[in-house]
Structure formats: structure tokens, C-alpha cells
XYZ file of C-alpha atoms in Angstrom:
463
model
C -48.700 -11.376 -24.060
C -45.754 -8.978 -24.005
C -47.922 -6.430 -25.793
C -50.745 -7.094 -23.338
C -48.516 -6.533 -20.315
C -47.087 -3.343 -21.814
C -50.508 -1.957 -22.788
C -52.367 -2.973 -19.618
C -54.342 0.099 -18.450
C -55.262 1.221 -14.973
C -58.385 -0.558 -13.654
C -61.049 2.109 -14.162
C -64.665 0.979 -14.320
C -65.228 1.104 -18.080
C -64.563 -0.674 -21.317
C -60.943 -0.074 -22.299
C -59.421 -0.882 -25.672
C -55.959 -2.360 -26.189
C -54.292 -2.612 -29.592
C -51.896 -5.565 -29.817
C -49.647 -7.273 -32.355
C -49.055 -4.121 -34.430
C -52.779 -3.551 -34.766
C -53.699 -7.053 -35.881
C -55.548 -7.835 -32.637
C -57.841 -5.511 -30.698
C -58.811 -6.397 -27.137
C -61.645 -4.678 -25.245
C -61.461 -5.146 -21.466
C -64.736 -4.818 -19.565
C -63.949 -3.780 -15.992
C -66.118 -4.610 -12.964
C -68.463 -2.035 -11.427
C -67.011 -2.709 -7.987
C -65.953 0.827 -7.039
C -63.667 -0.513 -4.324
C -61.362 -1.821 -7.022
C -60.757 1.552 -8.659
C -57.967 2.735 -6.387
C -56.179 -0.591 -6.076
C -52.774 -1.161 -7.601
C -52.499 -4.422 -9.554
C -55.208 -5.985 -11.665
C -57.263 -8.739 -10.099
C -59.053 -11.409 -12.170
C -62.422 -10.598 -10.571
C -62.201 -7.016 -11.854
C -62.916 -8.200 -15.389
C -66.497 -8.790 -16.416
C -65.243 -10.176 -19.701
C -63.307 -9.358 -22.805
C -63.908 -9.122 -26.527
C -61.200 -9.842 -29.069
C -61.439 -8.575 -32.621
C -59.132 -10.188 -35.146
C -58.511 -8.046 -38.185
C -59.439 -9.640 -41.491
C -59.246 -8.618 -45.112
C -62.111 -6.388 -46.208
C -63.105 -4.755 -49.420
C -61.217 -1.475 -49.320
C -63.786 1.323 -48.991
C -63.098 4.821 -50.349
C -63.155 7.453 -47.602
C -62.898 11.238 -48.022
C -61.806 13.263 -44.981
C -62.194 17.041 -44.921
C -59.506 18.519 -42.679
C -55.820 17.744 -42.129
C -55.545 18.594 -38.445
C -55.326 16.238 -35.474
C -58.832 14.865 -36.009
C -58.452 14.233 -39.742
C -54.943 12.770 -39.538
C -55.744 10.428 -36.642
C -58.855 9.229 -38.452
C -56.991 8.790 -41.743
C -54.371 6.697 -39.936
C -56.999 4.557 -38.181
C -58.891 3.916 -41.421
C -55.841 3.307 -43.620
C -54.393 0.845 -41.089
C -57.585 -1.177 -41.606
C -57.175 -1.235 -45.385
C -59.389 1.691 -46.380
C -58.392 3.955 -49.294
C -58.256 7.400 -47.730
C -58.055 10.850 -49.313
C -57.573 13.890 -47.070
C -58.845 17.217 -48.440
C -57.503 20.503 -47.048
C -59.054 23.779 -48.196
C -55.894 25.741 -47.208
C -52.721 25.768 -49.281
C -50.844 23.890 -46.542
C -51.822 21.038 -44.246
C -51.953 21.265 -40.424
C -52.170 25.077 -40.384
C -54.932 25.518 -37.790
C -54.565 24.772 -34.078
C -52.660 21.639 -35.121
C -49.909 23.922 -36.415
C -48.917 25.112 -32.926
C -45.270 24.620 -32.067
C -46.059 22.411 -29.066
C -49.081 20.879 -27.436
C -49.620 18.910 -24.248
C -51.213 15.548 -23.602
C -53.169 16.284 -20.449
C -56.637 16.330 -18.929
C -58.006 17.785 -15.704
C -59.591 14.832 -13.867
C -62.862 15.664 -12.127
C -64.169 14.464 -8.783
C -67.339 12.985 -10.296
C -67.188 9.953 -12.603
C -69.422 11.793 -15.089
C -69.833 10.924 -18.755
C -67.573 13.790 -19.829
C -64.888 12.918 -17.273
C -65.046 9.210 -18.137
C -64.519 10.022 -21.823
C -61.536 12.235 -20.976
C -59.914 9.654 -18.677
C -60.315 6.778 -21.133
C -59.159 8.904 -24.079
C -56.139 10.175 -22.150
C -54.977 6.663 -21.274
C -55.570 5.412 -24.824
C -53.673 8.413 -26.242
C -50.724 7.736 -23.945
C -50.521 4.138 -25.124
C -50.965 5.232 -28.754
C -48.108 7.759 -28.639
C -45.891 5.268 -26.843
C -46.542 2.738 -29.598
C -45.786 5.297 -32.284
C -42.713 6.924 -30.741
C -41.888 5.487 -27.319
C -39.498 2.801 -28.526
C -37.734 4.942 -31.136
C -34.056 5.538 -30.577
C -33.115 9.187 -30.779
C -29.718 10.791 -31.102
C -28.809 14.449 -31.071
C -27.927 14.251 -34.764
C -31.145 12.528 -35.802
C -34.672 13.889 -36.078
C -36.458 14.539 -32.816
C -39.581 12.409 -32.265
C -42.766 14.486 -31.895
C -43.714 12.825 -28.585
C -41.824 13.494 -25.350
C -43.078 11.413 -22.423
C -42.136 13.889 -19.704
C -45.218 13.967 -17.445
C -47.566 16.797 -16.450
C -47.801 18.757 -13.200
C -51.162 20.366 -12.396
C -50.403 23.395 -10.218
C -52.775 24.445 -7.444
C -52.351 28.183 -7.961
C -55.555 29.229 -6.183
C -57.663 28.153 -3.209
C -60.322 26.507 -5.341
C -57.776 24.277 -7.064
C -56.101 23.429 -3.749
C -59.462 22.312 -2.369
C -60.183 20.215 -5.463
C -56.799 18.482 -5.282
C -57.281 17.836 -1.576
C -60.616 16.149 -2.284
C -59.088 14.029 -5.044
C -56.424 12.860 -2.607
C -58.692 12.299 0.408
C -61.374 10.434 -1.523
C -58.818 8.340 -3.463
C -60.833 8.966 -6.619
C -57.975 7.737 -8.840
C -55.028 5.373 -8.391
C -51.752 7.100 -7.489
C -50.243 5.709 -10.676
C -52.721 7.915 -12.524
C -52.457 11.108 -10.436
C -50.771 11.813 -7.099
C -50.600 14.859 -4.858
C -47.281 16.587 -4.170
C -46.120 19.262 -1.781
C -44.647 22.350 -3.400
C -41.135 21.131 -2.530
C -41.717 17.715 -4.111
C -43.392 19.367 -7.117
C -40.422 21.716 -7.591
C -38.025 18.782 -7.342
C -39.969 16.805 -9.947
C -40.306 19.790 -12.287
C -36.650 20.761 -11.965
C -37.758 24.366 -11.467
C -38.713 26.676 -8.600
C -42.426 26.363 -7.761
C -44.322 27.971 -4.887
C -47.521 25.891 -4.821
C -48.546 22.251 -4.365
C -49.307 20.199 -7.433
C -50.641 16.896 -8.732
C -48.441 14.753 -10.947
C -49.846 12.853 -13.946
C -46.979 10.677 -15.197
C -48.729 9.500 -18.385
C -48.789 13.034 -19.817
C -46.264 14.685 -22.053
C -45.719 17.099 -24.898
C -46.062 16.702 -28.659
C -45.351 18.683 -31.797
C -48.777 18.479 -33.464
C -47.723 19.180 -37.059
C -44.976 16.536 -36.929
C -47.434 14.100 -35.393
C -49.873 14.721 -38.251
C -47.128 14.219 -40.845
C -46.087 10.967 -39.181
C -49.631 9.609 -39.140
C -50.212 10.432 -42.810
C -46.853 9.012 -43.905
C -47.429 5.663 -42.168
C -49.840 4.533 -44.908
C -50.653 5.290 -48.515
C -52.851 8.291 -47.702
C -53.556 10.846 -50.420
C -53.407 14.480 -49.238
C -54.961 17.139 -51.471
C -54.332 20.723 -50.355
C -56.234 23.791 -51.516
C -59.074 21.508 -52.526
C -62.498 20.549 -51.312
C -64.317 17.290 -51.789
C -66.437 16.917 -54.893
C -69.284 14.580 -55.556
C -68.005 11.107 -56.185
C -68.304 7.468 -55.369
C -67.241 7.807 -51.733
C -68.323 5.143 -49.281
C -68.086 7.743 -46.520
C -67.327 11.456 -46.284
C -66.075 12.785 -42.941
C -66.009 16.459 -42.004
C -63.086 16.695 -39.547
C -62.419 20.423 -39.414
C -62.241 22.920 -36.577
C -64.832 25.606 -36.055
C -66.797 25.998 -39.329
C -65.946 29.006 -41.468
C -68.075 30.724 -44.068
C -68.120 28.606 -47.212
C -66.988 25.377 -45.525
C -68.422 22.488 -47.491
C -70.450 19.966 -45.534
C -69.640 21.765 -42.256
C -72.049 21.120 -39.349
C -73.190 24.742 -39.204
C -76.570 23.602 -37.878
C -75.012 22.278 -34.662
C -74.433 24.419 -31.537
C -70.676 24.785 -31.889
C -68.665 27.770 -30.719
C -65.170 29.073 -31.450
C -62.590 29.505 -28.688
C -59.637 31.671 -29.585
C -56.264 30.757 -28.107
C -53.020 32.719 -28.438
C -49.745 31.108 -27.417
C -46.349 32.688 -26.926
C -42.938 31.208 -27.755
C -39.530 32.697 -26.981
C -36.253 31.592 -28.519
C -33.033 31.686 -26.506
C -29.530 30.323 -26.960
C -29.022 26.851 -25.500
C -25.789 28.063 -23.875
C -27.735 30.556 -21.766
C -27.165 28.381 -18.712
C -28.938 30.681 -16.271
C -32.222 30.607 -18.184
C -31.903 26.918 -19.034
C -31.516 26.065 -15.348
C -34.928 27.622 -14.635
C -36.850 25.794 -17.356
C -39.191 22.959 -16.344
C -38.634 19.393 -17.458
C -42.372 18.637 -17.262
C -45.488 20.322 -18.612
C -46.744 22.810 -16.008
C -50.510 23.319 -16.114
C -52.166 25.913 -13.919
C -53.936 29.126 -14.823
C -52.117 28.595 -18.121
C -49.373 26.204 -19.161
C -45.607 26.209 -19.625
C -44.024 23.596 -21.867
C -40.610 21.985 -21.350
C -37.952 23.544 -23.620
C -37.943 22.428 -27.234
C -34.356 21.904 -28.370
C -33.421 22.754 -31.953
C -30.463 21.587 -33.999
C -29.150 25.178 -34.314
C -28.258 25.468 -30.613
C -31.414 27.387 -29.770
C -34.298 26.542 -27.485
C -37.989 27.407 -27.777
C -40.033 27.933 -24.634
C -43.781 27.916 -25.260
C -46.363 29.196 -22.784
C -49.923 30.508 -22.647
C -52.589 30.197 -23.759
C -55.473 32.620 -23.883
C -59.023 31.236 -23.825
C -61.513 33.617 -25.462
C -64.929 31.994 -25.969
C -66.984 32.981 -29.043
C -64.064 34.734 -30.719
C -62.774 33.550 -34.091
C -60.373 36.354 -35.080
C -56.792 35.239 -35.666
C -54.927 38.526 -35.329
C -52.202 38.882 -32.691
C -53.431 40.547 -29.508
C -51.021 42.638 -27.414
C -53.325 42.178 -24.423
C -53.220 38.371 -24.680
C -49.457 38.530 -25.194
C -49.170 40.474 -21.913
C -51.512 38.032 -20.163
C -49.297 35.124 -21.245
C -46.240 36.934 -19.896
C -47.958 37.594 -16.548
C -48.983 33.956 -16.308
C -45.370 32.851 -16.940
C -44.137 35.306 -14.291
C -46.621 33.889 -11.789
C -45.610 30.288 -12.473
C -41.844 30.717 -12.923
C -40.905 34.214 -11.698
C -37.129 33.756 -11.847
C -37.244 32.455 -15.412
C -39.586 35.267 -16.484
C -37.205 37.818 -14.978
C -34.273 36.264 -16.815
C -36.132 36.394 -20.123
C -37.133 40.032 -19.541
C -33.501 41.005 -19.047
C -32.205 39.093 -22.068
C -32.507 40.019 -25.718
C -34.664 37.242 -27.156
C -36.869 36.704 -30.171
C -40.528 36.057 -29.527
C -43.335 34.623 -31.610
C -47.089 34.832 -31.087
C -49.620 32.529 -32.715
C -53.401 32.593 -32.522
C -55.607 29.648 -33.463
C -59.269 28.766 -33.088
C -60.484 25.761 -31.123
C -63.943 24.342 -31.655
C -66.200 23.260 -28.797
C -69.839 22.288 -28.392
C -72.297 23.850 -25.971
C -72.471 20.654 -23.889
C -68.645 20.319 -23.786
C -68.661 16.920 -25.496
C -67.060 16.210 -28.899
C -69.111 15.616 -32.039
C -68.219 12.230 -33.520
C -70.449 9.917 -35.506
C -72.852 9.440 -38.390
C -75.092 12.400 -39.260
C -78.464 10.800 -39.931
C -80.853 13.716 -39.348
C -80.734 16.465 -42.012
C -81.773 19.273 -39.605
C -83.569 21.133 -42.385
C -80.630 22.065 -44.602
C -81.242 24.595 -47.347
C -81.665 22.536 -50.497
C -81.199 25.645 -52.685
C -77.484 25.644 -51.872
C -75.344 23.259 -53.900
C -73.124 22.477 -50.889
C -76.117 21.836 -48.666
C -77.651 19.693 -51.392
C -74.565 17.481 -51.352
C -74.721 17.315 -47.564
C -78.393 16.451 -47.714
C -77.749 13.629 -50.163
C -74.856 12.182 -48.156
C -76.841 12.464 -44.943
C -79.889 10.687 -46.374
C -77.651 7.903 -47.711
C -75.872 7.488 -44.371
C -72.499 8.504 -45.834
C -71.931 11.764 -43.920
C -69.891 11.645 -40.709
C -68.493 14.275 -38.324
C -65.393 14.399 -36.122
C -64.951 17.774 -34.441
C -65.433 19.895 -31.272
C -62.427 18.645 -29.286
C -61.970 21.988 -27.530
C -58.467 22.225 -26.055
C -58.122 18.441 -25.569
C -57.413 17.356 -29.152
C -54.187 15.509 -28.350
C -55.982 13.511 -25.655
C -59.262 12.855 -27.479
C -58.223 12.331 -31.105
C -56.658 8.818 -30.992
C -59.546 7.066 -29.220
C -62.269 8.955 -31.084
C -60.539 8.175 -34.384
C -60.613 4.522 -33.352
C -64.305 4.864 -32.493
C -65.232 6.492 -35.799
C -63.074 4.216 -37.976
C -64.718 1.156 -36.411
C -68.189 2.652 -36.857
C -67.574 3.452 -40.532
C -66.175 -0.024 -41.228
C -68.808 -1.829 -39.124
C -66.270 -3.170 -36.609
C -66.939 -3.390 -32.855
C -66.449 0.094 -31.403
C -64.458 0.832 -28.218
C -66.871 3.225 -26.495
C -69.756 2.050 -24.377
C -73.246 2.963 -25.658
C -73.817 5.918 -23.320
C -70.488 7.505 -24.326
C -71.203 6.948 -28.014
C -74.628 8.556 -27.522
C -73.036 11.485 -25.709
C -70.851 12.415 -28.709
C -73.374 11.586 -31.460
C -73.958 14.485 -33.926
C -77.748 14.034 -33.734
C -78.024 14.284 -29.956
C -79.351 17.851 -30.049
C -82.071 16.905 -32.525
C -83.158 14.071 -30.244
C -83.195 16.430 -27.258
C -85.183 18.948 -29.259
C -87.772 16.313 -30.095
C -88.065 15.339 -26.431
C -87.807 18.743 -24.763
C -89.061 21.162 -27.384
C -86.117 23.496 -27.950
C -84.260 24.332 -31.125
C -81.045 22.350 -31.830
C -79.300 25.583 -32.810
C -79.590 26.898 -29.247
C -77.923 23.845 -27.773
C -78.573 22.782 -24.211
C -76.883 20.687 -21.605
C -79.429 17.907 -21.228
């Protein structure tokens, strides 16, 4: 019951999963459709339509191969291994977590929409589940200056209304009471500046469940929690796998088993990080203590053990670009965005000799903006002359090929819940997502739409 009280989510109309007793008990809460209950504060008994409890039991340990060691692959490996599966993670690069999951910092955040659409519902539920997941993993750890820093910092997120369109959207969210104030609340620019601990010149909306993570450290933590085999500079070979999961980013040429037949697109993102001395009190006084999200984002300072501080900001968002070279134009855009959000800090950094790093990575997104998670059952006419495609064809026909990809820029929010969804599906456990959400992320959804509407899966569509 202590776990239940600590994990209790906000009363959104949906099925919400709680993980209790160190993962031994899973509780799915089914919340009433009474829309009047959405904005209320405490839970009421009549808000529950029912609940489903899954007690973990010993199972024959299946052998699972996961291709990709980023956020998707590591979250899935953790979810499977915690259920007793024997997991091997294959990484085609020489090092693990080198893609977008290798960024210095990332933020747990979403941008809640006015409409309770399928996409927005998935984001809201995933965001709350991710918050609870990171709190379980790191929230109760004691941390001293001399010890290692936990990857998760529960600092909160401020969404800045830096233009008229965003101000209007935030005003509607507030007036219509779309979400409980414990989930998101509107602030004047003075209250926002006070909460951020930095000078701001626009109103904002506070999301207290958000925070910042170090993705590579998170991945290492998830893999180290269980006996998970990690094989770098290798690709999966034919073998007696009960399931093979492709959990990479945007497919590259030569990627084995990659879903190249699906309408996925690359989104290039370049982030900037500057390093300053921690005793630079003037600059430190201007740094935010929360994630600032507006036209771009600014992270809270990342303290190092060598008396330096990293400030990370950006990022660019270039659709259908997969080059990873450093762009001077995007570097300048990041600097202009920082100057717009925190002008005094930007001026201080411009006048101080600092070191600066730029990093470009490629996100993967689908044409309908939903992730791709589930069992690939329809071959989509793969080329049987290719050895790689032949393996994919065989795994697909046998029901052993699965996908987990296309998280866009919301990997830290989506990965924990979707890993839970896929692990349960692979192991034939009750899954947390409701049927319409599971259908909305299914890899074969484009093929079904093509059969119904007569267009090619490769061209996508938003139906």
C-alpha cells in the first residue's frame, strides 16, 4: 500500500499501469470516462471502473535478441530481463549508446495538447509512467558531492510562451481546465522567473513531474541492473532466438532487419554545450534550475567533479536530414535561441572565454507522428534475394520479429512505458496500453490502411 500511495497517478481517463513491490506486482487502473473527474484533485472511488492485478510468476526464460543499445533497446532489455528473459543486446557500432542517446543531457517533457487525441493520450500516459519509473530507479538514492551523480534530476520543466500562438494555447489550457494543476499550471512571467531562478520575460506553464537525465548513464544503469549481454560492433546472426527486436534509430544503409519498408523519416538535431568554471558566480547566478522549453530548450547546469559546469541548449530540428556533420548555421541558431530565452546569461557567456562543444544526432519519426512498437506480422514484400531480407522474412513469418523505434524527440518520455508494452507482448503478459493505443503504434498499421484505402505503405499517410 505504501508503494500504491507513492505511485498513484493523476486521474486521467485511461488505463494506467503501476509497478509495485519491486516489480513483483503490476496493477492496471481503469479510470472512469466521466470527464468531469479529470480536473479534480484527489482520487474518488467512483473514478475507477476496475483494476487488474498481474502477479509475476516463474516462466521458462526465453532468449531475446535486441538490435540497438540506445534508449529503446536498453529500456526494453531491462523490462525483459526483470521478467526473467535471457537478453542479448547487439550494437553495430564499436561503442554503445553513441546515437541520440549519447547526448550529454536530455529532458523528460511533453507538450500537452488541447485535444485528448490518441497521440496526446499516449504522450501523457507515457510521461507519467516515465516519471514514476525514473523516481523508482533514482529518486530515493542518496547523493553526496563526492559520490557519483545519479542520471535523473527531478527539477521540473517550464514551457515558455515565447510567441502569441503559444500564449493563446496556454490560455486555452488554463481556461478549459484540460489538465489538473498538479500536472501543468499556468504562471505569470514573474512567477515563472521566480520558479526558474533566472530572468524570464514571458509567461510559462510549469510541469513539476519533468526533469533532466543523462541518457548514456541511464542506459548503462538499465543494462547493469540485470545479467544482460552487450555485444558491440556486432549484428545478430541466425540462431534459436524466441524473439528478435529491432530497436534502432533511423535505419541506415546495411542495417540488418531494419524496417526500411515503413514510412520513417530522419530528423537531425544539433545541440550545443558550453563549459564554464563553477566559481564564475555571475554566470552561475543566471543559470536556470529547471528545464526551459520554448522555441528550443535550455537545461539546468550539469555539475562536474572538476569544478566545471556544462550548460546544454538547442536543439535544431531538421526534418529529412541524416547528416551528422557540425553545422555553423545551427550552432548560431542555438546561440540566438539562448540569447532570446536568457539574454543576460548569453551576454555573460559571450564575454567570457569558454570551451564549447557541438553534437549532432539523428532522431527517427514516423509520418503519422506515432511510434512503431509491436510484432511485425506482414512481410511487406521484402526482397528475398537479399540474405538480410531473407532472415527478416523468416522471422516475420514465424512471428519472431518485433520493432521498437520512431520515438522522435520524446524518447525519454516514451521509452519506459513502450518497453513495458513490448516486453509484456513478447512474453504474453497483459499489456498496459488500451487496444486503440496499441493499434496506433503497431508496425503493420500502414499495410492495413493501404488495404483499406488503396495507397502504398511506403508513402505513409495520417489515417
